[in-house]
GROMACS .gro file of C-alpha atoms in nm:
model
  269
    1UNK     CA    1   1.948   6.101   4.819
    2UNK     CA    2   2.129   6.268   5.129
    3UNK     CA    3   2.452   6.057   5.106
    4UNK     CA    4   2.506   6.039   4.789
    5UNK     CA    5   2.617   6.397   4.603
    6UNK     CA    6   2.762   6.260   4.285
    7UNK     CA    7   2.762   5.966   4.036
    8UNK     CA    8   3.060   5.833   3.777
    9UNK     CA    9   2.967   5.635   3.534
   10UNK     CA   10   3.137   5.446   3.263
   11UNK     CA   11   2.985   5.403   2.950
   12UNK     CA   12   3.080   5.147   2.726
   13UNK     CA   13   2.894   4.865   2.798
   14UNK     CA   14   2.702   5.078   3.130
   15UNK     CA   15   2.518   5.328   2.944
   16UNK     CA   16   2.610   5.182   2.575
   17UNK     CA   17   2.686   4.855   2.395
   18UNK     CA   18   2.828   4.923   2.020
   19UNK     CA   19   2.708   5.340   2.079
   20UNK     CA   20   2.383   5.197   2.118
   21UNK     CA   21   2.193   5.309   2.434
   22UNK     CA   22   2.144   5.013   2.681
   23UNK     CA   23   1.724   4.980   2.761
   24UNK     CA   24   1.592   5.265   3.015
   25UNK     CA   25   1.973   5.411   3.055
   26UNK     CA   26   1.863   5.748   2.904
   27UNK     CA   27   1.562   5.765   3.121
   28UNK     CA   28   1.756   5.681   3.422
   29UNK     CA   29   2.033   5.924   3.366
   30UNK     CA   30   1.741   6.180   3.328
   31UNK     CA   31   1.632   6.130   3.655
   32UNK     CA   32   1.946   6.168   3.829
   33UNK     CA   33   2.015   6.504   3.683
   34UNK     CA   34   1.614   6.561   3.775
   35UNK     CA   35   1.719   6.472   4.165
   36UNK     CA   36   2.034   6.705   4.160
   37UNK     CA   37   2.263   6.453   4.179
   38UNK     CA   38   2.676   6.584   4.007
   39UNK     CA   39   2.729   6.347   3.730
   40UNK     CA   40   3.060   6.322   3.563
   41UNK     CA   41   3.126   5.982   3.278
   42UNK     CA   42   3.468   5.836   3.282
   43UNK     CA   43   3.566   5.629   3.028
   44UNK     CA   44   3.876   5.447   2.864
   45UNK     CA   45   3.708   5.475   2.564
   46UNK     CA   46   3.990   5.600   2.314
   47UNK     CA   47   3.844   5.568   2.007
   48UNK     CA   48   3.636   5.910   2.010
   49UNK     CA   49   3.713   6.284   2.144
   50UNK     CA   50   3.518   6.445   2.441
   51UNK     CA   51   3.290   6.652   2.215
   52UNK     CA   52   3.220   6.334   1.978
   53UNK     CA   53   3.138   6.145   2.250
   54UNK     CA   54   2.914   6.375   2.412
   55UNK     CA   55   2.754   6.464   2.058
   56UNK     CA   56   2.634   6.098   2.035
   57UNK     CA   57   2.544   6.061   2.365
   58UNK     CA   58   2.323   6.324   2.321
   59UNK     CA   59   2.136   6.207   1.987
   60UNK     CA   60   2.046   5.940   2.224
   61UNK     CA   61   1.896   6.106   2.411
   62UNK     CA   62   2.170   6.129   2.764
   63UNK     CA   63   2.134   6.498   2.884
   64UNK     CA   64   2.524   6.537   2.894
   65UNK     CA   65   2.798   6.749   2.745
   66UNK     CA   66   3.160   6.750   2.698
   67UNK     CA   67   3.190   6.933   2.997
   68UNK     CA   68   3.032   6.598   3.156
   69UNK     CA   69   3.335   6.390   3.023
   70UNK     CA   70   3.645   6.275   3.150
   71UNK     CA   71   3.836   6.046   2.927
   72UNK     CA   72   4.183   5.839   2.941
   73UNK     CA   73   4.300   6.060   2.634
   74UNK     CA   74   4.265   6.391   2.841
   75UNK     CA   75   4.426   6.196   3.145
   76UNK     CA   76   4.672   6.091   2.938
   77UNK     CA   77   4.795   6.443   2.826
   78UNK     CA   78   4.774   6.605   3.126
   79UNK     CA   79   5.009   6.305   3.279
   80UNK     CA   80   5.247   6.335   2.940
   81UNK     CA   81   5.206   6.745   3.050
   82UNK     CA   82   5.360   6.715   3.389
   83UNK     CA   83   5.569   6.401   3.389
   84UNK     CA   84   5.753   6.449   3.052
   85UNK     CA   85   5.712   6.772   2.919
   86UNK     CA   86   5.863   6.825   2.561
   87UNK     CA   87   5.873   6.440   2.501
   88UNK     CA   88   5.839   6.309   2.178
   89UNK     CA   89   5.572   6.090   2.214
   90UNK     CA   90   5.462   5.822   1.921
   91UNK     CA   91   5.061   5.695   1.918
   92UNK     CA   92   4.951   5.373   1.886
   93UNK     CA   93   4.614   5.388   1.862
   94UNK     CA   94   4.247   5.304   1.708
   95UNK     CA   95   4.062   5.618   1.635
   96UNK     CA   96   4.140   5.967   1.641
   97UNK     CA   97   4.208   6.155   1.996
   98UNK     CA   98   4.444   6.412   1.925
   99UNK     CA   99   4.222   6.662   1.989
  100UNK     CA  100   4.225   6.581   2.347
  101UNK     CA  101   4.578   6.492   2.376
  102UNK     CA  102   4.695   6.866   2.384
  103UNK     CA  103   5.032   7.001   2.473
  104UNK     CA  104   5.153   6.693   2.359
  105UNK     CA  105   5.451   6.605   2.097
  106UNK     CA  106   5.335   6.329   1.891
  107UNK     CA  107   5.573   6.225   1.627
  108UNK     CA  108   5.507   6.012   1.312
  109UNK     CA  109   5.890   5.914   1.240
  110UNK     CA  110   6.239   5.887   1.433
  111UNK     CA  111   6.281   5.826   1.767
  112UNK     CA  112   6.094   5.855   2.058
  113UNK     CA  113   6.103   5.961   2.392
  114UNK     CA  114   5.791   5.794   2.503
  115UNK     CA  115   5.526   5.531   2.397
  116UNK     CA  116   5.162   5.585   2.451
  117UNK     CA  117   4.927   5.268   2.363
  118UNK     CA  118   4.524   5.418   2.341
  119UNK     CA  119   4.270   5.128   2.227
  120UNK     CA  120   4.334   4.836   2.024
  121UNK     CA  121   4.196   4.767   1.709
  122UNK     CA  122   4.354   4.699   1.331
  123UNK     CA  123   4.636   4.956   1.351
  124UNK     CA  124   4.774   4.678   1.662
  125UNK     CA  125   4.949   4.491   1.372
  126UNK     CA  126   5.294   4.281   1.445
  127UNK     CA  127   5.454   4.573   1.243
  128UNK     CA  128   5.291   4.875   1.439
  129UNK     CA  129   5.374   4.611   1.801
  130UNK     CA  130   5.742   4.592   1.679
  131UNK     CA  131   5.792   4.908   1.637
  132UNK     CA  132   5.705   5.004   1.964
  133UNK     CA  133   5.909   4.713   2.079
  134UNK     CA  134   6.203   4.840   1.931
  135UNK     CA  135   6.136   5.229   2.087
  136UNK     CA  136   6.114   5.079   2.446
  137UNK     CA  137   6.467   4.837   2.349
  138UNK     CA  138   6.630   5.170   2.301
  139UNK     CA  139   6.498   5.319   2.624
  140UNK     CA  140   6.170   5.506   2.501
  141UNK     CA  141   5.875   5.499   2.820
  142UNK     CA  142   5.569   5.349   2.812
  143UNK     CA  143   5.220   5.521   2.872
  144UNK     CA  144   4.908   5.322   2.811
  145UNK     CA  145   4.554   5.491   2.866
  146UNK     CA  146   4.445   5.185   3.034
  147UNK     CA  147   4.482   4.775   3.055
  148UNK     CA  148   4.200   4.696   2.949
  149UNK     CA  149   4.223   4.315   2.826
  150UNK     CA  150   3.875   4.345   2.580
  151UNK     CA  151   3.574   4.533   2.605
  152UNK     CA  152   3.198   4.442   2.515
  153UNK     CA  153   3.044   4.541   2.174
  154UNK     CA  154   2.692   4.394   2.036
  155UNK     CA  155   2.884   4.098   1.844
  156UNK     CA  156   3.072   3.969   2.176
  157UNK     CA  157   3.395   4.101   2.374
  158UNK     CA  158   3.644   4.253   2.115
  159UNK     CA  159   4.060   4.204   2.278
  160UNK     CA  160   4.145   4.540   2.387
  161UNK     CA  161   4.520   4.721   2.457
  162UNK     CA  162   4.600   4.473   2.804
  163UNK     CA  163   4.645   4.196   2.576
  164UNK     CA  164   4.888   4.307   2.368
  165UNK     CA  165   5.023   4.535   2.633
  166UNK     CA  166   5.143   4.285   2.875
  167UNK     CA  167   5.318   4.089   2.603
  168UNK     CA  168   5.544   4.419   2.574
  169UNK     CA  169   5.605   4.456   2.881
  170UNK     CA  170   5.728   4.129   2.925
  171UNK     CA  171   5.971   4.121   2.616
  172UNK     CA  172   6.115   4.494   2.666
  173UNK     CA  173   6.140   4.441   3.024
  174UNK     CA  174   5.939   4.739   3.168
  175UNK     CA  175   5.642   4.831   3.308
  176UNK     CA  176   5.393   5.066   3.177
  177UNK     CA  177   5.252   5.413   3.346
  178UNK     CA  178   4.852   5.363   3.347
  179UNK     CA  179   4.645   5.694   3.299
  180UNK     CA  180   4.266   5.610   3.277
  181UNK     CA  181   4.078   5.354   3.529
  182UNK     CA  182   4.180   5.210   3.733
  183UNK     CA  183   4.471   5.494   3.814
  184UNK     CA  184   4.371   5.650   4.153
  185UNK     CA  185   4.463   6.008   3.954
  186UNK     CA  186   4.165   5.914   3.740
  187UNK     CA  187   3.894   5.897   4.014
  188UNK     CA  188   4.067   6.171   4.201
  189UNK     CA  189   4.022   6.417   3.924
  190UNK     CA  190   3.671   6.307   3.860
  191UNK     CA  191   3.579   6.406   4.221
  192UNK     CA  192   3.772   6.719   4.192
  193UNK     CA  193   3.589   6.813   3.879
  194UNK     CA  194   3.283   6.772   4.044
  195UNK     CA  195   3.395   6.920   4.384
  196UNK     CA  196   3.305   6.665   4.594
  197UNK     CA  197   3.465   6.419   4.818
  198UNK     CA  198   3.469   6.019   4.801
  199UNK     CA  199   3.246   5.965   5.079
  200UNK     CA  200   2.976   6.153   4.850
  201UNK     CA  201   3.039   5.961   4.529
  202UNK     CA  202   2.916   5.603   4.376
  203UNK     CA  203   3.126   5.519   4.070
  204UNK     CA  204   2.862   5.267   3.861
  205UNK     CA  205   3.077   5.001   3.604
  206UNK     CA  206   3.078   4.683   3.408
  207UNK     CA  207   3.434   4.625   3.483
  208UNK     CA  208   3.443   4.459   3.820
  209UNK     CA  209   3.860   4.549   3.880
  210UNK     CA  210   3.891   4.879   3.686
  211UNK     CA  211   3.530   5.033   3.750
  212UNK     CA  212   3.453   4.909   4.037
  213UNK     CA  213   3.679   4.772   4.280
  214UNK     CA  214   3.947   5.075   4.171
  215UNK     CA  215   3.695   5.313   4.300
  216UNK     CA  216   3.619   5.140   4.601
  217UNK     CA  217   3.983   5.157   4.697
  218UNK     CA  218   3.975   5.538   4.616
  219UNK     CA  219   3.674   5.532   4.909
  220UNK     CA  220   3.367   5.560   4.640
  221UNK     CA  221   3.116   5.380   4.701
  222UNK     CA  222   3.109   5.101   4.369
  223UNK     CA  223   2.814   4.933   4.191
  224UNK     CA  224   2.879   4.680   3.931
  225UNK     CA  225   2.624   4.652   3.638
  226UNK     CA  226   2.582   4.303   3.473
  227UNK     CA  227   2.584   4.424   3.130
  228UNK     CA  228   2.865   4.468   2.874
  229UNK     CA  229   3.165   4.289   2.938
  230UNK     CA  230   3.018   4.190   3.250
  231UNK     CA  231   3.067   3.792   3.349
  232UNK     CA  232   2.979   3.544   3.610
  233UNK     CA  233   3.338   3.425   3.613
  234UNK     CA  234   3.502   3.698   3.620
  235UNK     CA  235   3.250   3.863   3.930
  236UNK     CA  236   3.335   3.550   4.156
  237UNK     CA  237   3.669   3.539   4.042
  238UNK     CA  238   3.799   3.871   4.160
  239UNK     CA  239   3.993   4.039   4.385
  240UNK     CA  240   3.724   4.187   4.615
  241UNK     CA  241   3.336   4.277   4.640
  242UNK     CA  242   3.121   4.560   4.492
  243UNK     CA  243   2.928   4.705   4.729
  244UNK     CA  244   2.646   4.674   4.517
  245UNK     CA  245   2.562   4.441   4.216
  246UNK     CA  246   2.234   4.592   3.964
  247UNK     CA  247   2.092   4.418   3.651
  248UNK     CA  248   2.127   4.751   3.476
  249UNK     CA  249   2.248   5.146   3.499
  250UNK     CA  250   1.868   5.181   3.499
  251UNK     CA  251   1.825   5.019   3.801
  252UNK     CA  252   2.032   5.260   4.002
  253UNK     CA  253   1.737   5.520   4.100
  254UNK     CA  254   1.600   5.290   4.297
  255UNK     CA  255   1.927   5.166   4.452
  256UNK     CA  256   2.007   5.533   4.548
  257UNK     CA  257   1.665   5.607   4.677
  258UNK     CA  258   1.637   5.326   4.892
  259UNK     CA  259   2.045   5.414   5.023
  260UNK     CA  260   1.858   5.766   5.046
  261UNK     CA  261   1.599   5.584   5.250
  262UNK     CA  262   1.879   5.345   5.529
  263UNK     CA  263   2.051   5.615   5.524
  264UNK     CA  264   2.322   5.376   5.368
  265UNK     CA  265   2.294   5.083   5.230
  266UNK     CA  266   2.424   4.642   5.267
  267UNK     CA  267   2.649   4.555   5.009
  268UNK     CA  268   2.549   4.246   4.765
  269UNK     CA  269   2.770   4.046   4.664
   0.00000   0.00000   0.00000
């Protein structure tokens, strides 16, 4: 694995379907980390902290820490950190992230400077939507840790944040600030955090646009996975091609061993 230095991967529905490991993606992740490779998991996910993800991932059985994780909540702050420091900043979101949103002013009641949107889920109710209609009438930003439009759990794909997201943006007029994938800012501090440059790093997702395609535009080298929210339609019907296609995260120590091997590698489309 001379090319190669580092590996991003995202997790729901790469390494995990409902926080249930995907077949041989613990095993797979183990040899990585066995071959010396950098790993670092970015996610969207915005449902769990850093150190509660990286406790589960751990009870099954992924040799990773919180130190391993970079999520759109921690993007999130450290964008609400430099770009609007102070702000009062109101939360829509499902699950609990505050932990990893810190230096940041979130406010319960009154007005608002900005609007940050995390992942949808039951608190994305027309009274919670109007709300934050009303805060971006008067002026208030908008933030949103990603635009996602669903996400893949073991029941089917769940709507996720894009679909309510672009229905705001349309009615107040504006246009939200993206932290997580696919924000360039995202992949660059990944391969900061790792110390290592594009060239050296393969970013492995089941999103073809955000995972994928977003990385390949930063210069990493992307590999789509068809599980998750992966689908046929949505493969041929995108903007560009992954420069490599695998049944499964599993797969991937082969791939890099035989781009080890070329001493690069063909893309499949």
């Amino acid at each position: 694995m001379e090319r190669i230095r580092a590996v991003l991967v995202d997790i729901d529905g790469v390494l995990t379907v409902s926080w249930k490991a995907l077949p041989g993606t613990a095993s797979a992740m183990e040899q990585l980390r066995g071959a010396g490779l950098l790993i670092a998991l970015l996610t969207n996910n915005t449902s769990r902290t850093r150190a509660a993800i990286a406790s589960r991932l751990a009870d099954l059985g992924f040799p990773v820490d919180a130190g391993d994780i970079l999520t759109a909540p921690s993007a999130t702050a450290a964008y609400l950190r430099e770009h609007f420091p102070g702000a009062r900043c109101l939360l829509l979101n499902s699950g609990d992230v505050r932990d990893d949103l810190t230096g940041v002013t979130l406010v319960e009641e009154g007005d608002a400077d900005v609007v940050v949107l995390g992942g949808a889920g039951a608190e994305f109710g027309y009274e919670a939507l109007n709300r934050v209609f009303r805060q971006l009438q008067r002026g208030a930003r908008l933030v949103s840790m990603h635009r996602n439009l669903y996400w893949g759990t073991e029941d089917g794909l769940d709507l996720d944040t894009g679909a309510f997201l672009e229905g705001l943006e349309k009615a107040a007029r504006t246009r939200a600030e993206v932290t997580g994938k696919p924000d360039p800012a995202f992949f660059a501090s990944a391969l900061a955090h790792l110390g290592v440059d594009a060239s050296e790093a393969l970013m492995i997702g089941d999103d073809i646009e955000s995972d994928v395609l977003a990385a390949q535009r930063s210069g990493i080298t992307g590999v789509l996975v068809r599980t998750g929210k992966y689908l046929p339609e949505t493969h041929r019907a995108a903007s560009g091609a992954p420069d490599h296609v695998l049944d499964s995260f599993a797969d991937l120590p082969a791939l890099l061993t035989l781009l080890a091997a070329e001493g690069g590698g063909t893309p499949q489309r």
